[in-house]
Amino acid sequence: MVLVFLATLLCVWLVYEFYWKRRNFPPGPTPLPFLGNLLLLHKYQPGHEAFEVLKKKYGPVFTFWFGNTPMIMVTDYTIMKDLFVKQAEHFSERVVFGKLTEIVRGGSYGIIDTNGDKWRTHRRFALQILRDLGVGGNIAEQHILFETEVLLKSIEASDGELTNIKKHLRVAVASTINLFLFGYRFSDDKADELQKILDTLDDFKNVNATFRALLCTVFPILLDFPGFRAMKKTLMGTFKIFSDYSLQHLDEFKQEIDYESDEVKNYVEAYLKEQMKRELEGDFESFSNHQLVNVCFDLWFAGFDTTLTTIQWALIYLSNNPDVQEKMREELANVIGKDQMVTMAEKTKLPYCQAVLN
């Protein structure tokens, strides 16, 4: 009798796992119990190749199981635009892995790992302040042109010798981001401070870019097991380093800030003024110091790596296509001149350069 009961339970469980729970989702690979389709990411290294394979087999929309969580994968540009631009109100929510977020961030904070009203409020605020600070306009352009000049001079200082351009690019991108967030760039006297931040971001990224980290995202309890504790220590330690860096600047800003002035010089100053305004209205939660630290981490981490990677790939493609380089050089020389910086005002006059960059 007991065996019959257990056999029945097993059959019910198998029907649920391999049919019932999948019946209303788009087609996709059969998920394993508990693991889902995670092993496919390990099989096809790096993980994105798994989605290329699945797209060919199941079409542009398919279901991929992260453990017991089904995720609908959209791999077609037209469908993406329809869902996330035209129907953004319905598809703006993201999956937040609460336990891991709590371990690293101390809860649901920042912009990347939040949803609902908190996400909308801080995303809107960040976009507004960055626009006010000139991002996408002339002010930001002047900052970027200045960093470009510094970048070119640092490369020229190598005097034709072999040099790792990534080192110079990292300083330029980091200085631009930090200027908007904290109001200053990384000059030579702040080289040690910059290196500490970059090492922190590298450690955080390298740990997150592993299959073991993906397993911990789905099963955060693993972080307390041997073999995973070092990963937990690194994640928490790197975030604390950045948190301490941000809080140090918060203390400095609070001593110097003019709350009566409407002018803002950087994101942190704008945030602190909004924080004071809300606290006077009795709201001590929505714009907390801990939320600010997390937002700064998100803007630093997301902005730095994507910008740096894009520039590096552009240089790699140009290095492997010298004929394209020459055509760009000719167009720039004819339109701008040999020793002039290019600005957005000349964009429409440079169709070939635009085509290459786009």
mmCIF file of C-alpha atoms in Angstrom:
data_model
loop_
_atom_site.group_PDB
_atom_site.id
_atom_site.type_symbol
_atom_site.label_atom_id
_atom_site.label_comp_id
_atom_site.label_asym_id
_atom_site.label_seq_id
_atom_site.Cartn_x
_atom_site.Cartn_y
_atom_site.Cartn_z
ATOM 1 C CA MET A 1 0.000 0.000 0.000
ATOM 2 C CA VAL A 2 2.781 2.388 0.913
ATOM 3 C CA LEU A 3 4.624 1.576 -2.308
ATOM 4 C CA VAL A 4 1.489 2.258 -4.365
ATOM 5 C CA PHE A 5 1.019 5.588 -2.585
ATOM 6 C CA LEU A 6 4.646 6.591 -3.165
ATOM 7 C CA ALA A 7 4.489 5.484 -6.802
ATOM 8 C CA THR A 8 1.345 7.579 -7.278
ATOM 9 C CA LEU A 9 3.015 10.607 -5.707
ATOM 10 C CA LEU A 10 6.027 10.124 -7.970
ATOM 11 C CA CYS A 11 3.815 9.943 -11.063
ATOM 12 C CA VAL A 12 1.909 13.080 -10.038
ATOM 13 C CA TRP A 13 5.170 14.912 -9.380
ATOM 14 C CA LEU A 14 6.631 13.851 -12.748
ATOM 15 C CA VAL A 15 3.489 14.954 -14.602
ATOM 16 C CA TYR A 16 3.652 18.308 -12.822
ATOM 17 C CA GLU A 17 7.380 18.824 -13.454
ATOM 18 C CA PHE A 18 7.495 17.773 -17.088
ATOM 19 C CA TYR A 19 4.045 18.817 -18.335
ATOM 20 C CA TRP A 20 1.626 20.648 -16.060
ATOM 21 C CA LYS A 21 3.800 23.563 -14.924
ATOM 22 C CA ARG A 22 4.952 24.184 -18.521
ATOM 23 C CA ARG A 23 1.601 23.983 -20.267
ATOM 24 C CA ASN A 24 0.866 27.736 -20.544
ATOM 25 C CA PHE A 25 4.390 28.881 -21.399
ATOM 26 C CA PRO A 26 6.090 29.246 -24.791
ATOM 27 C CA PRO A 27 8.057 26.172 -25.908
ATOM 28 C CA GLY A 28 11.549 25.606 -24.594
ATOM 29 C CA PRO A 29 13.989 22.966 -23.374
ATOM 30 C CA THR A 30 12.695 20.467 -20.839
ATOM 31 C CA PRO A 31 13.682 21.662 -17.355
ATOM 32 C CA LEU A 32 15.325 19.361 -14.850
ATOM 33 C CA PRO A 33 13.791 19.254 -11.361
ATOM 34 C CA PHE A 34 15.210 22.034 -9.149
ATOM 35 C CA LEU A 35 17.952 23.003 -11.650
ATOM 36 C CA GLY A 36 15.682 23.900 -14.544
ATOM 37 C CA ASN A 37 17.814 24.627 -17.626
ATOM 38 C CA LEU A 38 20.840 26.035 -15.789
ATOM 39 C CA LEU A 39 23.169 23.285 -16.990
ATOM 40 C CA LEU A 40 22.767 24.545 -20.565
ATOM 41 C CA LEU A 41 24.561 27.740 -19.537
ATOM 42 C CA HIS A 42 27.426 25.624 -18.249
ATOM 43 C CA LYS A 43 27.460 23.487 -21.398
ATOM 44 C CA TYR A 44 27.618 26.430 -23.809
ATOM 45 C CA GLN A 45 30.410 28.657 -22.501
ATOM 46 C CA PRO A 46 30.062 31.606 -22.323
ATOM 47 C CA GLY A 47 26.400 31.314 -21.413
ATOM 48 C CA HIS A 48 24.935 33.517 -24.138
ATOM 49 C CA GLU A 49 25.677 30.845 -26.749
ATOM 50 C CA ALA A 50 23.000 28.671 -25.133
ATOM 51 C CA PHE A 51 20.378 31.243 -26.110
ATOM 52 C CA GLU A 52 21.657 31.307 -29.698
ATOM 53 C CA VAL A 53 21.182 27.535 -29.882
ATOM 54 C CA LEU A 54 17.724 27.685 -28.282
ATOM 55 C CA LYS A 55 16.611 30.510 -30.583
ATOM 56 C CA LYS A 56 17.406 28.382 -33.641
ATOM 57 C CA LYS A 57 15.451 25.453 -32.202
ATOM 58 C CA TYR A 58 12.422 27.151 -30.588
ATOM 59 C CA GLY A 59 12.153 30.503 -32.360
ATOM 60 C CA PRO A 60 12.583 34.104 -31.114
ATOM 61 C CA VAL A 61 10.433 33.605 -27.980
ATOM 62 C CA PHE A 62 10.987 30.622 -25.693
ATOM 63 C CA THR A 63 10.899 29.623 -22.019
ATOM 64 C CA PHE A 64 14.080 29.132 -20.032
ATOM 65 C CA TRP A 65 13.888 27.845 -16.454
ATOM 66 C CA PHE A 66 16.249 29.383 -13.882
ATOM 67 C CA GLY A 67 15.857 26.722 -11.254
ATOM 68 C CA ASN A 68 12.109 26.642 -10.587
ATOM 69 C CA THR A 69 11.562 30.126 -12.038
ATOM 70 C CA PRO A 70 10.309 30.272 -15.653
ATOM 71 C CA MET A 71 11.662 33.158 -17.718
ATOM 72 C CA ILE A 72 10.356 34.125 -21.138
ATOM 73 C CA MET A 73 13.344 34.876 -23.364
ATOM 74 C CA VAL A 74 12.809 37.391 -26.193
ATOM 75 C CA THR A 75 15.571 37.354 -28.820
ATOM 76 C CA ASP A 76 14.036 39.379 -31.661
ATOM 77 C CA TYR A 77 14.544 43.159 -31.951
ATOM 78 C CA THR A 78 11.060 43.919 -33.286
ATOM 79 C CA ILE A 79 9.364 41.944 -30.513
ATOM 80 C CA MET A 80 11.646 43.541 -27.891
ATOM 81 C CA LYS A 81 10.717 47.013 -29.114
ATOM 82 C CA ASP A 82 7.026 46.178 -29.035
ATOM 83 C CA LEU A 83 7.186 44.774 -25.491
ATOM 84 C CA PHE A 84 9.673 47.077 -23.766
ATOM 85 C CA VAL A 85 9.032 50.351 -25.614
ATOM 86 C CA LYS A 86 5.462 50.354 -26.893
ATOM 87 C CA GLN A 87 4.129 48.330 -23.938
ATOM 88 C CA ALA A 88 6.687 49.427 -21.347
ATOM 89 C CA GLU A 89 4.027 49.991 -18.691
ATOM 90 C CA HIS A 90 3.170 46.276 -18.721
ATOM 91 C CA PHE A 91 6.689 44.865 -19.056
ATOM 92 C CA SER A 92 8.814 47.099 -16.818
ATOM 93 C CA GLU A 93 8.949 44.678 -13.862
ATOM 94 C CA ARG A 94 12.070 42.538 -13.465
ATOM 95 C CA VAL A 95 12.904 39.442 -11.465
ATOM 96 C CA VAL A 96 14.712 40.372 -8.251
ATOM 97 C CA PHE A 97 16.462 37.524 -6.465
ATOM 98 C CA GLY A 98 15.595 38.719 -2.979
ATOM 99 C CA LYS A 99 17.835 36.585 -0.773
ATOM 100 C CA LEU A 100 21.046 37.306 -2.688
ATOM 101 C CA THR A 101 20.126 40.997 -2.916
ATOM 102 C CA GLU A 102 19.600 41.067 0.836
ATOM 103 C CA ILE A 103 22.989 39.427 1.478
ATOM 104 C CA VAL A 104 24.959 41.789 -0.781
ATOM 105 C CA ARG A 105 22.997 45.046 -0.644
ATOM 106 C CA GLY A 106 21.263 44.728 2.689
ATOM 107 C CA GLY A 107 17.812 44.573 1.099
ATOM 108 C CA SER A 108 15.949 45.761 -1.990
ATOM 109 C CA TYR A 109 17.860 48.946 -2.810
ATOM 110 C CA GLY A 110 19.249 50.773 -5.814
ATOM 111 C CA ILE A 111 17.723 50.794 -9.299
ATOM 112 C CA ILE A 112 18.833 47.500 -10.834
ATOM 113 C CA ASP A 113 17.566 45.271 -8.004
ATOM 114 C CA THR A 114 14.264 47.009 -7.246
ATOM 115 C CA ASN A 115 10.748 47.033 -8.648
ATOM 116 C CA GLY A 116 7.504 48.924 -8.310
ATOM 117 C CA ASP A 117 7.258 52.457 -6.915
ATOM 118 C CA LYS A 118 10.831 52.518 -5.581
ATOM 119 C CA TRP A 119 12.247 51.592 -8.979
ATOM 120 C CA ARG A 120 10.064 54.089 -10.845
ATOM 121 C CA THR A 121 10.806 56.917 -8.384
ATOM 122 C CA HIS A 122 14.577 56.514 -8.389
ATOM 123 C CA ARG A 123 14.879 55.747 -12.088
ATOM 124 C CA ARG A 124 12.891 58.886 -12.905
ATOM 125 C CA PHE A 125 14.921 60.952 -10.434
ATOM 126 C CA ALA A 126 18.255 59.668 -11.797
ATOM 127 C CA LEU A 127 17.290 60.385 -15.405
ATOM 128 C CA GLN A 128 16.058 63.871 -14.514
ATOM 129 C CA ILE A 129 19.174 64.823 -12.551
ATOM 130 C CA LEU A 130 21.542 63.449 -15.181
ATOM 131 C CA ARG A 131 19.689 65.505 -17.798
ATOM 132 C CA ASP A 132 19.924 68.570 -15.552
ATOM 133 C CA LEU A 133 23.669 67.948 -15.251
ATOM 134 C CA GLY A 134 23.984 68.006 -19.021
ATOM 135 C CA VAL A 135 24.096 64.323 -19.937
ATOM 136 C CA GLY A 136 23.183 64.180 -23.613
ATOM 137 C CA GLY A 137 23.908 67.902 -24.023
ATOM 138 C CA ASN A 138 26.707 70.436 -24.333
ATOM 139 C CA ILE A 139 27.865 70.265 -20.697
ATOM 140 C CA ALA A 140 28.457 66.514 -20.834
ATOM 141 C CA GLU A 141 30.116 66.917 -24.213
ATOM 142 C CA GLN A 142 32.647 69.367 -22.784
ATOM 143 C CA HIS A 143 33.495 66.948 -19.965
ATOM 144 C CA ILE A 144 33.944 64.082 -22.430
ATOM 145 C CA LEU A 145 36.079 66.205 -24.769
ATOM 146 C CA PHE A 146 38.316 67.150 -21.852
ATOM 147 C CA GLU A 147 38.757 63.496 -20.850
ATOM 148 C CA THR A 148 39.441 62.645 -24.491
ATOM 149 C CA GLU A 149 42.260 65.203 -24.589
ATOM 150 C CA VAL A 150 43.743 63.764 -21.391
ATOM 151 C CA LEU A 151 43.396 60.259 -22.864
ATOM 152 C CA LEU A 152 45.198 61.200 -26.086
ATOM 153 C CA LYS A 153 48.018 62.905 -24.186
ATOM 154 C CA SER A 154 48.502 59.856 -21.951
ATOM 155 C CA ILE A 155 48.737 57.614 -25.033
ATOM 156 C CA GLU A 156 51.133 60.003 -26.786
ATOM 157 C CA ALA A 157 53.329 59.965 -23.669
ATOM 158 C CA SER A 158 54.158 56.324 -24.430
ATOM 159 C CA ASP A 159 56.246 57.749 -27.304
ATOM 160 C CA GLY A 160 55.365 55.020 -29.784
ATOM 161 C CA GLU A 161 56.094 52.130 -27.450
ATOM 162 C CA LEU A 162 53.662 49.249 -26.990
ATOM 163 C CA THR A 163 51.000 50.256 -24.452
ATOM 164 C CA ASN A 164 47.824 48.746 -23.038
ATOM 165 C CA ILE A 165 45.157 51.208 -24.126
ATOM 166 C CA LYS A 166 42.615 49.674 -21.739
ATOM 167 C CA LYS A 167 44.522 51.224 -18.837
ATOM 168 C CA HIS A 168 44.061 54.715 -20.303
ATOM 169 C CA LEU A 169 40.432 54.131 -21.293
ATOM 170 C CA ARG A 170 39.527 53.011 -17.777
ATOM 171 C CA VAL A 171 40.741 56.313 -16.328
ATOM 172 C CA ALA A 172 38.793 58.353 -18.893
ATOM 173 C CA VAL A 173 35.514 56.478 -18.418
ATOM 174 C CA ALA A 174 35.847 56.347 -14.621
ATOM 175 C CA SER A 175 36.592 60.075 -14.391
ATOM 176 C CA THR A 176 33.550 60.952 -16.494
ATOM 177 C CA ILE A 177 31.200 58.842 -14.367
ATOM 178 C CA ASN A 178 32.657 60.040 -11.071
ATOM 179 C CA LEU A 179 32.390 63.669 -12.169
ATOM 180 C CA PHE A 180 28.631 63.359 -12.610
ATOM 181 C CA LEU A 181 28.145 61.347 -9.418
ATOM 182 C CA PHE A 182 30.538 62.976 -6.949
ATOM 183 C CA GLY A 183 31.668 66.134 -8.719
ATOM 184 C CA TYR A 184 35.338 65.415 -9.422
ATOM 185 C CA ARG A 185 37.540 63.527 -11.875
ATOM 186 C CA PHE A 186 40.489 61.272 -11.085
ATOM 187 C CA SER A 187 43.590 63.412 -11.520
ATOM 188 C CA ASP A 188 47.063 61.949 -10.965
ATOM 189 C CA ASP A 189 46.955 62.603 -7.219
ATOM 190 C CA LYS A 190 43.870 60.368 -6.949
ATOM 191 C CA ALA A 191 45.395 57.419 -8.810
ATOM 192 C CA ASP A 192 45.384 55.163 -5.726
ATOM 193 C CA GLU A 193 41.746 55.975 -4.992
ATOM 194 C CA LEU A 194 40.783 55.181 -8.585
ATOM 195 C CA GLN A 195 42.713 51.914 -8.584
ATOM 196 C CA LYS A 196 40.952 50.783 -5.418
ATOM 197 C CA ILE A 197 37.535 51.403 -6.995
ATOM 198 C CA LEU A 198 38.486 49.682 -10.250
ATOM 199 C CA ASP A 199 39.861 46.660 -8.385
ATOM 200 C CA THR A 200 36.604 46.512 -6.432
ATOM 201 C CA LEU A 201 34.487 46.592 -9.600
ATOM 202 C CA ASP A 202 36.725 43.969 -11.239
ATOM 203 C CA ASP A 203 36.416 41.622 -8.256
ATOM 204 C CA PHE A 204 32.633 42.046 -8.176
ATOM 205 C CA LYS A 205 32.302 41.461 -11.929
ATOM 206 C CA ASN A 206 34.657 38.467 -12.020
ATOM 207 C CA VAL A 207 32.789 36.700 -9.230
ATOM 208 C CA ASN A 208 29.407 37.390 -10.824
ATOM 209 C CA ALA A 209 30.537 36.148 -14.237
ATOM 210 C CA THR A 210 30.842 32.510 -13.136
ATOM 211 C CA PHE A 211 28.450 29.576 -13.283
ATOM 212 C CA ARG A 212 28.887 29.133 -9.530
ATOM 213 C CA ALA A 213 27.555 32.658 -9.010
ATOM 214 C CA LEU A 214 24.538 31.811 -11.156
ATOM 215 C CA LEU A 215 23.842 28.774 -8.982
ATOM 216 C CA CYS A 216 24.016 31.004 -5.892
ATOM 217 C CA THR A 217 21.578 33.440 -7.489
ATOM 218 C CA VAL A 218 19.028 30.660 -7.820
ATOM 219 C CA PHE A 219 20.029 28.833 -4.629
ATOM 220 C CA PRO A 220 21.464 31.491 -2.244
ATOM 221 C CA ILE A 221 21.694 28.919 0.557
ATOM 222 C CA LEU A 222 24.810 27.613 -1.234
ATOM 223 C CA LEU A 223 26.704 30.721 -0.092
ATOM 224 C CA ASP A 224 26.918 29.209 3.383
ATOM 225 C CA PHE A 225 28.457 25.953 2.128
ATOM 226 C CA PRO A 226 32.193 25.200 1.803
ATOM 227 C CA GLY A 227 33.460 26.165 -1.632
ATOM 228 C CA PHE A 228 31.001 29.052 -1.887
ATOM 229 C CA ARG A 229 31.789 31.028 1.265
ATOM 230 C CA ALA A 230 34.732 32.784 -0.398
ATOM 231 C CA MET A 231 32.344 34.021 -3.080
ATOM 232 C CA LYS A 232 29.978 35.390 -0.444
ATOM 233 C CA LYS A 233 32.876 37.115 1.301
ATOM 234 C CA THR A 234 34.014 38.710 -1.975
ATOM 235 C CA LEU A 235 30.530 39.943 -2.905
ATOM 236 C CA MET A 236 29.914 41.457 0.510
ATOM 237 C CA GLY A 237 33.460 42.807 0.808
ATOM 238 C CA THR A 238 33.515 44.544 -2.569
ATOM 239 C CA PHE A 239 30.151 46.175 -1.971
ATOM 240 C CA LYS A 240 31.309 47.382 1.459
ATOM 241 C CA ILE A 241 34.405 49.002 -0.061
ATOM 242 C CA PHE A 242 32.258 50.961 -2.501
ATOM 243 C CA SER A 243 29.738 51.733 0.242
ATOM 244 C CA ASP A 244 32.463 53.178 2.486
ATOM 245 C CA TYR A 245 33.764 55.245 -0.435
ATOM 246 C CA SER A 246 30.298 56.693 -1.084
ATOM 247 C CA LEU A 247 29.485 57.345 2.589
ATOM 248 C CA GLN A 248 32.749 59.228 3.019
ATOM 249 C CA HIS A 249 31.673 61.637 0.290
ATOM 250 C CA LEU A 250 28.184 61.908 1.771
ATOM 251 C CA ASP A 251 29.623 63.154 5.048
ATOM 252 C CA GLU A 252 31.743 65.713 3.185
ATOM 253 C CA PHE A 253 28.813 66.930 1.086
ATOM 254 C CA LYS A 254 26.509 67.305 4.086
ATOM 255 C CA GLN A 255 29.001 69.683 5.706
ATOM 256 C CA GLU A 256 29.355 71.864 2.610
ATOM 257 C CA ILE A 257 26.004 71.686 0.826
ATOM 258 C CA ASP A 258 23.856 74.804 0.441
ATOM 259 C CA TYR A 259 20.315 73.520 0.856
ATOM 260 C CA GLU A 260 18.872 76.938 -0.004
ATOM 261 C CA SER A 261 20.360 76.939 -3.499
ATOM 262 C CA ASP A 262 18.500 75.354 -6.420
ATOM 263 C CA GLU A 263 21.760 74.765 -8.276
ATOM 264 C CA VAL A 264 23.187 71.239 -8.225
ATOM 265 C CA LYS A 265 26.707 70.319 -9.302
ATOM 266 C CA ASN A 266 26.497 66.507 -9.146
ATOM 267 C CA TYR A 267 24.119 63.619 -8.529
ATOM 268 C CA VAL A 268 24.920 63.157 -4.826
ATOM 269 C CA GLU A 269 24.239 66.823 -4.074
ATOM 270 C CA ALA A 270 20.912 66.662 -5.908
ATOM 271 C CA TYR A 271 19.973 63.503 -4.007
ATOM 272 C CA LEU A 272 20.804 65.007 -0.606
ATOM 273 C CA LYS A 273 18.679 68.067 -1.368
ATOM 274 C CA GLU A 274 15.768 65.830 -2.350
ATOM 275 C CA GLN A 275 16.386 63.794 0.807
ATOM 276 C CA MET A 276 16.165 66.906 2.990
ATOM 277 C CA LYS A 277 13.002 68.047 1.217
ATOM 278 C CA ARG A 278 11.278 64.712 1.824
ATOM 279 C CA GLU A 279 12.436 64.462 5.436
ATOM 280 C CA LEU A 280 10.866 67.860 6.141
ATOM 281 C CA GLU A 281 7.632 66.338 4.814
ATOM 282 C CA GLY A 282 8.004 63.342 7.163
ATOM 283 C CA ASP A 283 9.388 60.851 4.621
ATOM 284 C CA PHE A 284 12.573 59.333 6.064
ATOM 285 C CA GLU A 285 12.572 56.111 4.025
ATOM 286 C CA SER A 286 12.356 56.642 0.257
ATOM 287 C CA PHE A 287 15.587 58.684 -0.075
ATOM 288 C CA SER A 288 17.806 57.085 2.567
ATOM 289 C CA ASN A 289 21.605 57.119 2.633
ATOM 290 C CA HIS A 290 21.669 53.374 2.012
ATOM 291 C CA GLN A 291 19.527 53.806 -1.092
ATOM 292 C CA LEU A 292 21.914 56.498 -2.360
ATOM 293 C CA VAL A 293 24.929 54.219 -1.896
ATOM 294 C CA ASN A 294 23.169 51.495 -3.882
ATOM 295 C CA VAL A 295 22.122 53.846 -6.687
ATOM 296 C CA CYS A 296 25.687 55.160 -6.985
ATOM 297 C CA PHE A 297 26.925 51.567 -7.157
ATOM 298 C CA ASP A 298 24.425 50.779 -9.926
ATOM 299 C CA LEU A 299 25.311 53.860 -11.967
ATOM 300 C CA TRP A 300 29.042 53.274 -11.510
ATOM 301 C CA PHE A 301 28.950 49.555 -12.235
ATOM 302 C CA ALA A 302 26.514 49.643 -15.171
ATOM 303 C CA GLY A 303 27.920 52.788 -16.764
ATOM 304 C CA PHE A 304 31.587 51.888 -16.455
ATOM 305 C CA ASP A 305 31.689 48.373 -17.837
ATOM 306 C CA THR A 306 29.274 48.883 -20.745
ATOM 307 C CA THR A 307 30.979 52.082 -21.922
ATOM 308 C CA LEU A 308 34.480 50.635 -21.612
ATOM 309 C CA THR A 309 33.532 47.426 -23.426
ATOM 310 C CA THR A 310 31.826 49.303 -26.274
ATOM 311 C CA ILE A 311 34.852 51.549 -26.854
ATOM 312 C CA GLN A 312 37.262 48.605 -26.738
ATOM 313 C CA TRP A 313 35.263 46.633 -29.299
ATOM 314 C CA ALA A 314 35.103 49.687 -31.568
ATOM 315 C CA LEU A 315 38.898 49.981 -31.426
ATOM 316 C CA ILE A 316 39.340 46.256 -32.089
ATOM 317 C CA TYR A 317 37.144 46.405 -35.194
ATOM 318 C CA LEU A 318 38.938 49.514 -36.461
ATOM 319 C CA SER A 319 42.339 47.930 -35.827
ATOM 320 C CA ASN A 320 41.325 44.969 -37.966
ATOM 321 C CA ASN A 321 39.925 47.177 -40.729
ATOM 322 C CA PRO A 322 42.600 49.772 -41.587
ATOM 323 C CA ASP A 323 40.786 50.707 -44.810
ATOM 324 C CA VAL A 324 37.803 51.854 -42.721
ATOM 325 C CA GLN A 325 40.157 53.818 -40.472
ATOM 326 C CA GLU A 326 41.609 55.593 -43.496
ATOM 327 C CA LYS A 327 38.185 56.576 -44.868
ATOM 328 C CA MET A 328 37.191 57.939 -41.456
ATOM 329 C CA ARG A 329 40.465 59.860 -41.224
ATOM 330 C CA GLU A 330 39.921 61.403 -44.668
ATOM 331 C CA GLU A 331 36.377 62.484 -43.826
ATOM 332 C CA LEU A 332 37.457 63.990 -40.501
ATOM 333 C CA ALA A 333 40.391 65.809 -42.119
ATOM 334 C CA ASN A 334 38.180 67.262 -44.862
ATOM 335 C CA VAL A 335 35.317 68.327 -42.594
ATOM 336 C CA ILE A 336 36.926 69.111 -39.223
ATOM 337 C CA GLY A 337 40.620 69.594 -39.872
ATOM 338 C CA LYS A 338 43.618 67.635 -38.651
ATOM 339 C CA ASP A 339 44.069 68.905 -35.103
ATOM 340 C CA GLN A 340 40.501 69.737 -34.064
ATOM 341 C CA MET A 341 38.253 67.877 -31.620
ATOM 342 C CA VAL A 342 35.020 66.480 -33.052
ATOM 343 C CA THR A 343 31.761 67.671 -31.452
ATOM 344 C CA MET A 344 28.131 66.654 -31.865
ATOM 345 C CA ALA A 345 27.581 69.824 -33.920
ATOM 346 C CA GLU A 346 29.502 68.180 -36.786
ATOM 347 C CA LYS A 347 27.602 64.895 -36.567
ATOM 348 C CA THR A 348 25.425 65.422 -39.652
ATOM 349 C CA LYS A 349 28.485 66.421 -41.694
ATOM 350 C CA LEU A 350 30.196 63.077 -41.044
ATOM 351 C CA PRO A 351 27.955 60.403 -42.644
ATOM 352 C CA TYR A 352 30.705 57.801 -43.049
ATOM 353 C CA CYS A 353 31.915 58.111 -39.439
ATOM 354 C CA GLN A 354 28.299 57.893 -38.271
ATOM 355 C CA ALA A 355 27.733 54.753 -40.321
ATOM 356 C CA VAL A 356 30.823 53.075 -38.838
ATOM 357 C CA LEU A 357 29.911 53.923 -35.245
ATOM 358 C CA ASN A 358 26.267 52.935 -35.643
#
